[in-house]
Coordinates of N, CA and C in Angstrom, one line a residue:
Chain D
X1 N 70.0 130.5 85.3 CA 69.8 130.6 86.8 C 70.1 129.3 87.4
X2 N 71.1 129.3 88.3 CA 71.5 128.0 88.9 C 70.6 127.7 90.1
X3 N 70.5 126.4 90.4 CA 69.6 125.9 91.5 C 70.2 126.3 92.8
X4 N 71.6 126.2 92.9 CA 72.3 126.6 94.1 C 72.8 128.0 93.9
X5 N 72.7 128.9 94.9 CA 73.1 130.3 94.8 C 74.4 130.6 95.5
X6 N 75.4 131.1 94.7 CA 76.7 131.5 95.2 C 76.9 132.9 94.8
X7 N 77.7 133.7 95.6 CA 78.1 135.0 95.1 C 79.0 134.9 93.9
X8 N 78.9 135.8 92.9 CA 79.7 135.7 91.7 C 81.2 135.9 92.0
X9 N 81.5 136.7 93.0 CA 82.9 137.0 93.2 C 83.2 137.1 94.7
X10 N 84.5 136.9 95.0 CA 85.0 137.1 96.4 C 86.4 137.5 96.3
X11 N 86.9 138.2 97.3 CA 88.4 138.6 97.2 C 88.9 138.7 98.6
X12 N 90.3 138.7 98.7 CA 91.0 138.8 99.9 C 92.4 139.0 99.6
X13 N 93.2 139.4 100.7 CA 94.6 139.6 100.5 C 95.3 138.4 101.1
X14 N 96.6 138.2 100.7 CA 97.3 137.0 101.2 C 97.3 136.9 102.7
X15 N 97.0 135.7 103.2 CA 97.0 135.5 104.6 C 95.6 135.7 105.2
X16 N 94.7 136.3 104.5 CA 93.4 136.5 105.1 C 92.6 135.2 105.0
X17 N 91.4 135.3 105.7 CA 90.4 134.2 105.6 C 89.2 134.7 104.9
X18 N 88.8 133.9 103.9 CA 87.6 134.2 103.1 C 86.6 133.1 103.2
X19 N 85.3 133.4 103.0 CA 84.3 132.4 103.0 C 83.4 132.6 101.8
X20 N 83.0 131.5 101.2 CA 82.1 131.5 100.1 C 80.8 130.7 100.4
X21 N 79.7 131.4 100.2 CA 78.4 130.7 100.6 C 77.8 130.0 99.5
X22 N 76.9 129.1 99.8 CA 76.1 128.3 98.8 C 74.7 128.1 99.4
X23 N 73.7 128.6 98.8 CA 72.4 128.5 99.3 C 71.5 127.6 98.4
X24 N 70.7 126.7 99.0 CA 69.9 125.8 98.3 C 68.5 125.7 98.9
X25 N 68.0 124.5 98.8 CA 66.6 124.2 99.3 C 66.6 122.8 100.0
X26 N 65.4 122.5 100.5 CA 65.2 121.2 101.2 C 65.5 120.0 100.3
X27 N 65.2 120.2 99.0 CA 65.4 119.0 98.1 C 66.9 118.7 97.7
X28 N 67.7 119.7 98.0 CA 69.1 119.5 97.7 C 70.0 119.5 98.9
X29 N 70.5 120.7 99.3 CA 71.4 120.8 100.4 C 70.7 120.4 101.7
X30 N 69.4 120.6 101.8 CA 68.7 120.3 103.0 C 68.6 118.8 103.2
X31 N 68.8 118.0 102.2 CA 68.6 116.5 102.3 C 69.9 115.7 101.9
X32 N 70.8 116.4 101.3 CA 72.0 115.7 100.8 C 73.3 116.5 101.1
X33 N 74.4 115.8 101.0 CA 75.7 116.4 101.3 C 76.1 117.4 100.2
X34 N 77.0 118.3 100.6 CA 77.5 119.3 99.7 C 79.0 119.0 99.4
X35 N 79.3 119.2 98.1 CA 80.7 119.1 97.7 C 81.2 120.4 97.1
X36 N 82.5 120.6 97.2 CA 83.0 121.8 96.6 C 84.1 121.5 95.6
X37 N 84.2 122.2 94.5 CA 85.2 122.0 93.5 C 85.9 123.3 93.2
X38 N 87.2 123.1 92.9 CA 88.1 124.3 92.6 C 88.5 124.1 91.1
X39 N 88.3 125.2 90.4 CA 88.8 125.2 89.0 C 89.8 126.3 88.7
X40 N 91.0 125.9 88.6 CA 92.1 126.9 88.3 C 91.9 127.3 86.8
X41 N 92.4 128.5 86.4 CA 92.2 128.9 85.1 C 92.7 128.0 84.0
X42 N 91.9 127.6 83.1 CA 92.2 126.8 82.0 C 92.4 125.3 82.3
X43 N 91.9 124.9 83.5 CA 92.0 123.5 83.8 C 90.7 122.9 84.2
X44 N 90.7 121.5 84.3 CA 89.4 120.8 84.7 C 89.2 121.1 86.2
X45 N 87.9 121.0 86.6 CA 87.6 121.1 88.1 C 88.3 120.0 88.9
X46 N 88.5 120.3 90.2 CA 89.1 119.4 91.1 C 88.3 119.3 92.4
X47 N 88.1 118.1 92.9 CA 87.4 118.0 94.1 C 88.1 118.6 95.3
X48 N 87.5 119.5 96.0 CA 88.1 120.2 97.1 C 87.6 119.8 98.5
X49 N 86.3 119.7 98.6 CA 85.6 119.2 99.8 C 84.5 118.3 99.4
X50 N 84.4 117.2 100.1 CA 83.2 116.3 99.9 C 82.5 116.0 101.2
X51 N 81.3 115.5 101.1 CA 80.4 115.2 102.2 C 80.5 116.3 103.3
X52 N 80.2 117.5 102.8 CA 80.1 118.8 103.6 C 81.4 119.3 104.1
X53 N 82.3 118.4 104.7 CA 83.4 118.9 105.4 C 84.7 118.0 105.3
X54 N 84.7 117.1 104.4 CA 85.8 116.2 104.3 C 86.8 116.6 103.2
X55 N 88.1 116.5 103.5 CA 89.1 116.9 102.5 C 89.7 115.7 101.9
X56 N 89.7 115.6 100.5 CA 90.5 114.5 99.9 C 92.0 114.6 100.2
X57 N 92.6 113.5 100.1 CA 94.1 113.5 100.3 C 94.8 114.5 99.4
X58 N 95.6 115.3 100.0 CA 96.4 116.3 99.2 C 95.8 117.7 99.3
X59 N 94.6 117.8 99.8 CA 94.0 119.2 99.9 C 94.5 119.8 101.2
X60 N 95.1 120.9 101.2 CA 95.6 121.5 102.4 C 94.4 121.8 103.4
X61 N 94.8 121.7 104.7 CA 93.8 121.9 105.8 C 93.4 123.4 105.9
X62 N 93.9 124.3 105.0 CA 93.5 125.7 104.9 C 92.0 125.7 104.4
X63 N 91.6 124.7 103.7 CA 90.3 124.6 103.1 C 89.4 123.8 104.0
X64 N 88.2 124.4 104.3 CA 87.3 123.7 105.2 C 85.8 124.0 104.7
X65 N 84.9 123.1 105.0 CA 83.6 123.2 104.6 C 82.6 123.0 105.8
X66 N 81.4 123.6 105.6 CA 80.4 123.4 106.7 C 79.0 123.5 106.0
X67 N 78.1 122.9 106.7 CA 76.7 123.0 106.2 C 75.7 123.1 107.4
X68 N 74.7 123.9 107.2 CA 73.7 124.1 108.2 C 72.3 124.3 107.4
X69 N 71.4 123.4 107.7 CA 70.1 123.5 107.0 C 70.2 123.4 105.5
X70 N 69.8 124.5 104.8 CA 69.8 124.5 103.4 C 70.9 125.4 102.8
X71 N 71.9 125.7 103.7 CA 73.1 126.4 103.2 C 74.4 125.8 103.6
X72 N 75.4 126.1 102.8 CA 76.8 125.6 103.1 C 77.8 126.7 102.8
X73 N 79.0 126.5 103.3 CA 80.0 127.5 103.1 C 81.4 126.8 103.0
X74 N 82.2 127.5 102.2 CA 83.6 127.0 102.0 C 84.5 128.1 102.7
X75 N 85.4 127.8 103.5 CA 86.3 128.7 104.1 C 87.7 128.4 103.7
X76 N 88.4 129.5 103.3 CA 89.8 129.4 103.0 C 90.6 130.3 103.9
X77 N 91.5 129.7 104.7 CA 92.3 130.5 105.6 C 93.7 130.6 105.1
X78 N 94.4 131.6 105.6 CA 95.8 131.8 105.1 C 95.9 131.9 103.6
X79 N 95.0 132.7 103.0 CA 94.9 132.9 101.6 C 96.2 133.0 100.9
X80 N 96.4 132.3 99.8 CA 97.6 132.3 99.0 C 97.2 132.7 97.5
X81 N 98.2 133.2 96.8 CA 98.0 133.6 95.4 C 97.5 132.4 94.5
X82 N 98.0 131.2 94.8 CA 97.6 130.1 94.0 C 96.1 129.6 94.3
X83 N 95.5 130.3 95.3 CA 94.1 129.9 95.5 C 93.1 130.7 94.6
X84 N 93.7 131.6 93.8 CA 92.9 132.3 92.8 C 92.3 131.4 91.8
X85 N 91.0 131.2 91.8 CA 90.3 130.2 91.0 C 88.8 130.4 91.1
X86 N 88.1 129.6 90.3 CA 86.6 129.5 90.4 C 86.2 128.4 91.4
X87 N 85.3 128.6 92.2 CA 84.8 127.6 93.2 C 83.4 127.3 93.0
X88 N 83.0 126.1 93.0 CA 81.6 125.6 92.7 C 81.2 124.7 93.9
X89 N 79.9 124.9 94.3 CA 79.3 124.0 95.2 C 78.4 123.1 94.4
X90 N 78.1 121.9 94.9 CA 77.2 121.0 94.2 C 76.5 120.0 95.2
X91 N 75.3 119.6 94.9 CA 74.6 118.7 95.7 C 73.6 117.9 94.9
X92 N 73.3 116.7 95.3 CA 72.2 115.9 94.6 C 70.9 116.6 95.0
X93 N 70.0 116.6 94.0 CA 68.7 117.1 94.2 C 67.6 116.0 94.0
X94 N 66.9 115.8 95.1 CA 65.9 114.7 95.1 C 64.7 114.9 94.2
X95 N 64.4 116.2 94.0 CA 63.2 116.5 93.2 C 63.6 116.4 91.7
X96 N 64.8 116.9 91.3 CA 65.2 116.8 90.0 C 65.8 115.5 89.6
X97 N 66.2 114.7 90.7 CA 66.8 113.4 90.5 C 68.1 113.5 89.7
X98 N 68.9 114.5 90.1 CA 70.2 114.8 89.4 C 71.0 115.7 90.3
X99 N 72.2 116.0 89.8 CA 73.1 116.9 90.5 C 72.8 118.3 90.1
X100 N 73.0 119.2 91.0 CA 72.9 120.7 90.8 C 74.1 121.4 91.3
X101 N 74.6 122.4 90.5 CA 75.7 123.2 90.9 C 75.3 124.6 91.2
X102 N 76.2 125.3 92.0 CA 76.1 126.7 92.1 C 76.7 127.4 90.9
X103 N 76.4 128.6 90.7 CA 76.9 129.3 89.5 C 78.4 129.6 89.5
X104 N 79.0 129.4 90.6 CA 80.4 129.6 90.7 C 80.8 130.9 91.3
X105 N 81.9 130.9 92.1 CA 82.4 132.1 92.7 C 83.9 132.3 92.2
X106 N 84.1 133.5 91.6 CA 85.5 133.8 91.2 C 86.2 134.4 92.4
X107 N 87.3 133.7 92.9 CA 88.1 134.3 94.0 C 89.3 135.0 93.5
X108 N 89.4 136.2 93.9 CA 90.6 137.0 93.5 C 91.5 137.3 94.7
X109 N 92.7 137.0 94.6 CA 93.7 137.3 95.7 C 94.4 138.6 95.3
X110 N 94.1 139.6 96.1 CA 94.5 141.0 95.8 C 96.0 141.2 96.1
Chain S
X1 N 97.6 105.5 88.7 CA 96.8 106.7 89.0 C 95.6 106.8 88.1
X2 N 94.6 107.4 88.6 CA 93.3 107.5 87.8 C 93.5 108.4 86.7
X3 N 93.1 107.9 85.5 CA 93.1 108.8 84.3 C 91.8 108.7 83.6
X4 N 91.3 109.8 83.1 CA 90.1 109.9 82.3 C 90.4 110.7 81.1
X5 N 90.3 110.1 79.9 CA 90.6 110.8 78.7 C 89.4 110.9 77.8
X6 N 88.9 112.1 77.6 CA 87.7 112.2 76.7 C 88.2 112.4 75.2
X7 N 87.3 112.0 74.3 CA 87.6 112.3 72.9 C 86.2 112.3 72.2
X8 N 86.3 112.8 70.9 CA 85.1 112.8 70.1 C 84.5 114.1 69.8
X9 N 85.0 115.2 70.5 CA 84.5 116.5 70.3 C 84.8 117.0 68.9
X10 N 84.2 118.1 68.6 CA 84.4 118.8 67.3 C 83.3 119.8 67.0
X11 N 83.4 120.3 65.7 CA 82.4 121.2 65.3 C 81.3 120.5 64.4
X12 N 80.1 120.7 64.8 CA 79.0 120.0 64.1 C 77.8 121.0 63.9
X13 N 77.0 120.7 63.0 CA 75.9 121.6 62.6 C 74.7 121.3 63.6
X14 N 73.8 122.3 63.8 CA 72.6 122.0 64.6 C 71.8 120.9 64.0
X15 N 71.2 120.1 64.9 CA 70.4 119.0 64.4 C 71.1 117.7 64.2
X16 N 72.4 117.7 64.2 CA 73.2 116.5 63.9 C 73.5 115.8 65.2
X17 N 74.3 114.7 65.1 CA 74.6 113.9 66.2 C 76.1 113.8 66.4
X18 N 76.5 113.4 67.6 CA 77.9 113.2 67.9 C 78.0 112.2 69.1
X19 N 79.1 111.4 69.1 CA 79.3 110.5 70.2 C 80.7 110.8 70.9
X20 N 80.6 111.1 72.2 CA 81.8 111.3 72.9 C 82.2 110.0 73.6
X21 N 83.5 109.9 73.8 CA 84.1 108.7 74.6 C 84.9 109.2 75.7
X22 N 85.0 108.3 76.7 CA 85.9 108.6 77.9 C 86.6 107.3 78.2
X23 N 87.9 107.3 78.0 CA 88.7 106.1 78.3 C 89.2 106.2 79.7
X24 N 88.9 105.2 80.5 CA 89.3 105.2 82.0 C 90.4 104.2 82.3
X25 N 91.3 104.6 83.2 CA 92.3 103.7 83.6 C 92.7 104.0 85.0
X26 N 93.4 103.1 85.7 CA 93.9 103.3 87.0 C 93.0 103.0 88.2
X27 N 91.8 102.5 87.9 CA 90.9 102.1 88.9 C 89.9 101.0 88.3
X28 N 89.1 100.4 89.2 CA 88.2 99.3 88.7 C 87.0 100.0 88.2
X29 N 87.0 100.3 86.9 CA 86.0 101.0 86.2 C 84.6 100.5 86.5
X30 N 84.4 99.1 86.5 CA 83.1 98.5 86.6 C 82.5 98.6 88.0
X31 N 83.2 99.3 88.9 CA 82.7 99.4 90.3 C 82.1 100.8 90.6
X32 N 82.2 101.7 89.7 CA 81.9 103.1 90.0 C 80.9 103.7 89.0
X33 N 80.0 104.6 89.5 CA 79.2 105.4 88.7 C 80.1 106.4 87.9
X34 N 79.6 106.8 86.8 CA 80.3 107.7 85.9 C 79.4 108.8 85.4
X35 N 79.9 110.0 85.4 CA 79.1 111.2 85.0 C 79.7 111.9 83.8
X36 N 78.8 112.7 83.2 CA 79.2 113.7 82.2 C 78.8 115.1 82.8
X37 N 79.7 116.0 82.7 CA 79.5 117.4 83.2 C 80.0 118.3 82.1
X38 N 79.2 119.4 81.8 CA 79.7 120.3 80.7 C 79.8 121.7 81.2
X39 N 80.5 122.5 80.4 CA 80.8 123.9 80.8 C 80.8 124.7 79.5
X40 N 79.8 125.5 79.3 CA 79.7 126.4 78.2 C 80.8 127.4 78.3
X41 N 81.2 128.0 77.2 CA 82.3 129.0 77.2 C 82.1 130.1 78.1
X42 N 83.0 130.3 79.1 CA 82.8 131.4 80.0 C 81.7 131.3 81.1
X43 N 81.1 130.1 81.1 CA 80.0 129.8 82.0 C 80.4 128.8 83.1
X44 N 79.4 128.5 84.0 CA 79.7 127.6 85.1 C 79.5 126.1 84.7
X45 N 79.6 125.2 85.7 CA 79.4 123.8 85.4 C 78.0 123.4 85.4
X46 N 77.6 122.4 84.5 CA 76.3 121.9 84.4 C 76.4 120.4 84.3
X47 N 75.8 119.7 85.3 CA 75.8 118.2 85.2 C 74.9 117.8 84.1
X48 N 75.3 116.8 83.4 CA 74.5 116.3 82.2 C 73.9 115.0 82.4
X49 N 74.7 114.0 82.8 CA 74.1 112.6 82.9 C 75.0 111.8 83.8
X50 N 74.4 110.6 84.3 CA 75.2 109.7 85.1 C 74.7 108.3 84.7
X51 N 75.6 107.3 84.8 CA 75.3 105.9 84.6 C 75.8 105.2 85.8
X52 N 75.1 104.2 86.3 CA 75.5 103.4 87.5 C 76.7 102.5 87.1
X53 N 77.2 101.8 88.0 CA 78.4 101.0 87.8 C 78.2 100.0 86.7
X54 N 77.0 99.4 86.6 CA 76.7 98.4 85.7 C 75.9 98.8 84.5
X55 N 75.6 100.1 84.4 CA 74.8 100.7 83.3 C 73.3 100.5 83.4
X56 N 72.9 99.9 84.6 CA 71.4 99.6 84.7 C 70.6 100.8 85.1
X57 N 71.3 101.9 85.6 CA 70.5 103.0 86.0 C 71.2 104.3 85.4
X58 N 70.3 105.1 84.8 CA 70.8 106.3 84.2 C 69.9 107.5 84.7
X59 N 70.5 108.7 84.8 CA 69.7 109.9 85.1 C 70.3 111.0 84.2
X60 N 69.4 111.9 83.8 CA 69.8 113.0 82.9 C 69.3 114.4 83.4
X61 N 70.0 115.4 83.0 CA 69.5 116.7 83.3 C 68.3 117.0 82.3
X62 N 67.4 117.8 82.8 CA 66.2 118.1 82.0 C 66.6 118.7 80.6
X63 N 67.7 119.4 80.6 CA 68.1 120.1 79.3 C 68.5 119.1 78.2
X64 N 68.8 117.9 78.6 CA 69.3 116.9 77.6 C 68.4 115.7 77.5
X65 N 67.5 115.6 78.4 CA 66.6 114.4 78.4 C 65.9 114.1 77.1
X66 N 66.0 112.9 76.6 CA 65.4 112.6 75.4 C 66.3 112.8 74.1
X67 N 67.4 113.5 74.3 CA 68.3 113.8 73.2 C 69.6 113.1 73.4
X68 N 70.1 113.0 74.7 CA 71.4 112.4 75.0 C 71.2 111.1 75.6
X69 N 72.1 110.2 75.4 CA 72.1 108.8 76.0 C 73.5 108.5 76.5
X70 N 73.6 108.2 77.8 CA 74.9 107.8 78.4 C 74.9 106.3 78.4
X71 N 76.1 105.7 78.2 CA 76.3 104.3 78.2 C 77.7 104.0 78.6
X72 N 78.0 102.7 78.8 CA 79.3 102.3 79.2 C 79.6 100.9 78.7
X73 N 80.9 100.7 78.4 CA 81.4 99.3 78.1 C 82.4 98.9 79.1
X74 N 82.0 98.2 80.1 CA 82.9 97.8 81.2 C 84.0 96.9 80.8
X75 N 83.8 96.2 79.6 CA 84.9 95.3 79.1 C 86.0 96.1 78.5
X76 N 85.7 97.4 78.1 CA 86.7 98.3 77.5 C 87.0 99.5 78.4
X77 N 86.5 99.5 79.6 CA 86.7 100.7 80.5 C 86.4 102.0 79.8
X78 N 85.3 102.1 79.1 CA 85.0 103.3 78.4 C 83.6 103.7 78.6
X79 N 83.4 105.0 78.8 CA 82.1 105.7 79.0 C 81.8 106.4 77.7
X80 N 80.5 106.5 77.4 CA 80.1 107.1 76.1 C 79.0 108.2 76.4
X81 N 78.8 109.1 75.5 CA 77.7 110.0 75.5 C 77.3 110.2 74.1
X82 N 76.1 109.7 73.8 CA 75.5 109.9 72.5 C 74.6 111.1 72.5
X83 N 75.0 112.1 71.6 CA 74.2 113.3 71.6 C 73.5 113.5 70.3
X84 N 72.2 113.5 70.3 CA 71.4 113.7 69.1 C 70.7 115.1 69.1
X85 N 70.2 115.5 68.0 CA 69.5 116.7 67.8 C 70.2 117.9 68.5
X86 N 71.5 118.0 68.2 CA 72.3 119.0 68.9 C 71.8 120.4 68.6
X87 N 72.0 121.3 69.6 CA 71.5 122.7 69.5 C 72.7 123.6 69.8
X88 N 72.6 124.8 69.4 CA 73.7 125.8 69.7 C 74.0 125.8 71.2
X89 N 73.0 125.7 72.0 CA 73.2 125.8 73.5 C 73.9 124.6 74.1
X90 N 74.1 123.6 73.3 CA 74.9 122.4 73.7 C 76.4 122.6 73.6
X91 N 76.8 123.7 73.0 CA 78.2 124.1 72.8 C 78.9 124.2 74.2
X92 N 79.9 123.4 74.4 CA 80.5 123.4 75.8 C 81.7 122.4 75.7
X93 N 82.5 122.6 76.8 CA 83.5 121.5 77.1 C 82.8 120.5 77.9
X94 N 82.9 119.2 77.4 CA 82.3 118.1 78.1 C 83.4 117.3 78.9
X95 N 83.2 117.2 80.2 CA 84.0 116.4 81.0 C 83.4 115.1 81.5
X96 N 84.2 114.1 81.5 CA 83.7 112.9 82.2 C 84.3 112.9 83.6
X97 N 83.5 112.4 84.5 CA 84.0 112.4 85.9 C 83.6 111.1 86.6
X98 N 84.4 110.6 87.5 CA 84.2 109.4 88.2 C 83.4 109.7 89.5
X99 N 82.5 108.9 89.9 CA 81.8 109.1 91.2 C 82.7 108.5 92.3
X100 N 82.5 109.0 93.5 CA 83.2 108.4 94.6 C 82.8 107.0 94.9
X101 N 81.5 106.7 94.6 CA 81.1 105.3 94.8 C 79.9 104.9 93.9
X102 N 78.7 105.4 94.2 CA 77.6 105.1 93.4 C 77.3 106.2 92.3
X103 N 76.2 106.9 92.5 CA 76.0 108.0 91.6 C 75.7 109.3 92.3
X104 N 75.6 109.3 93.7 CA 75.2 110.4 94.4 C 76.2 110.9 95.4
X105 N 77.5 110.5 95.2 CA 78.5 110.8 96.2 C 79.3 112.1 95.9
X106 N 80.1 112.1 95.0 CA 80.9 113.2 94.6 C 81.7 112.9 93.3
X107 N 82.2 113.9 92.6 CA 83.0 113.7 91.4 C 84.5 113.7 91.9
X108 N 85.1 112.6 92.1 CA 86.5 112.7 92.7 C 87.6 112.7 91.6
X109 N 87.3 112.4 90.4 CA 88.3 112.5 89.3 C 87.6 113.0 88.1
X110 N 88.3 113.9 87.4 CA 87.8 114.5 86.1 C 88.8 114.3 85.0
X111 N 88.2 114.2 83.8 CA 89.1 114.2 82.6 C 89.4 115.7 82.2
X112 N 90.2 115.8 81.2 CA 90.6 117.2 80.7 C 89.6 117.9 79.9
X113 N 88.6 117.1 79.4 CA 87.5 117.7 78.7 C 87.7 117.6 77.2
X114 N 86.6 117.6 76.4 CA 86.6 117.7 75.0 C 85.5 118.7 74.6
X115 N 85.9 119.6 73.6 CA 85.1 120.7 73.2 C 84.1 120.3 72.1
X116 N 82.9 120.6 72.3 CA 81.8 120.4 71.3 C 81.3 121.8 70.9
X117 N 81.4 122.1 69.6 CA 80.8 123.3 69.1 C 79.7 123.0 68.1
X118 N 78.5 123.6 68.4 CA 77.4 123.4 67.5 C 77.1 124.7 66.8
X119 N 77.4 124.7 65.5 CA 77.3 125.9 64.8 C 77.0 125.6 63.3
X120 N 76.3 126.5 62.7 CA 76.0 126.3 61.2 C 77.0 127.2 60.4

C-alpha cells in the first residue's frame, strides 16, 4: 500500500487530454512539493514535472502539473502514442523523514 | 552529460550481504545529494535511502533501516549501498538517482539500474 494514492490505470485516444491524480496527506503533499516521473517500458524513470508544475528542459509543454492542498495532478494534452508509460508522483514526507511514491498509473493510448 | 552507472547486483541467498556501487560523471558529484530507489519486479518505485552532498546526513526507508547503509566517496565520484541481512522482499532493480540540489528536491537523473535477486 503506497503512501500516495494514484489510479492504477488511465487511458485516452490520440489528441485527447488525460489527467492523473495523486492524493496524499498533510505530512507529504500538504507540506512539500510534488514531482512526477515517467517510466517508459523497460527503461529507468525520467523526471517529468518538478516543484508541482515545473518542466525540466526537453519535456514538451503538453505535460503540466498542479497541486491543491493534499492532492496533485498531472495533465497530458494532445496525447501521443509515445506517452504510453507508467507515471509516478512523489513527495517528501515530514513524518517519515523520507520520500514517498504513488503506486503508479499505467497510461494506455488507445 | 550526466551519467550514473550502477553495478554490483546479482543473485544472493537470504541473510547474506551485497554492496552496490554507482559511478557518477558529468556533474560536480560532491555538491549534490544522492539517492537509491528500487523497483521490485512488476511493481512500483520505492525510495530506499539518501545521503547528503558530504555524507554527513543519511535517511532510510523503514523497510531497510538498520540493514542497509548508504555512503559515498566524493574523491572517486561514487555512491554505495551496503545491504546486509538480505530478504526475498529486497529483490528489485536498484537505481541510483541524483537530487536536484540537497536531499528533498527531486530526482533529476537516474541510472539504468542493477538487479538484485535474493533467493535460496
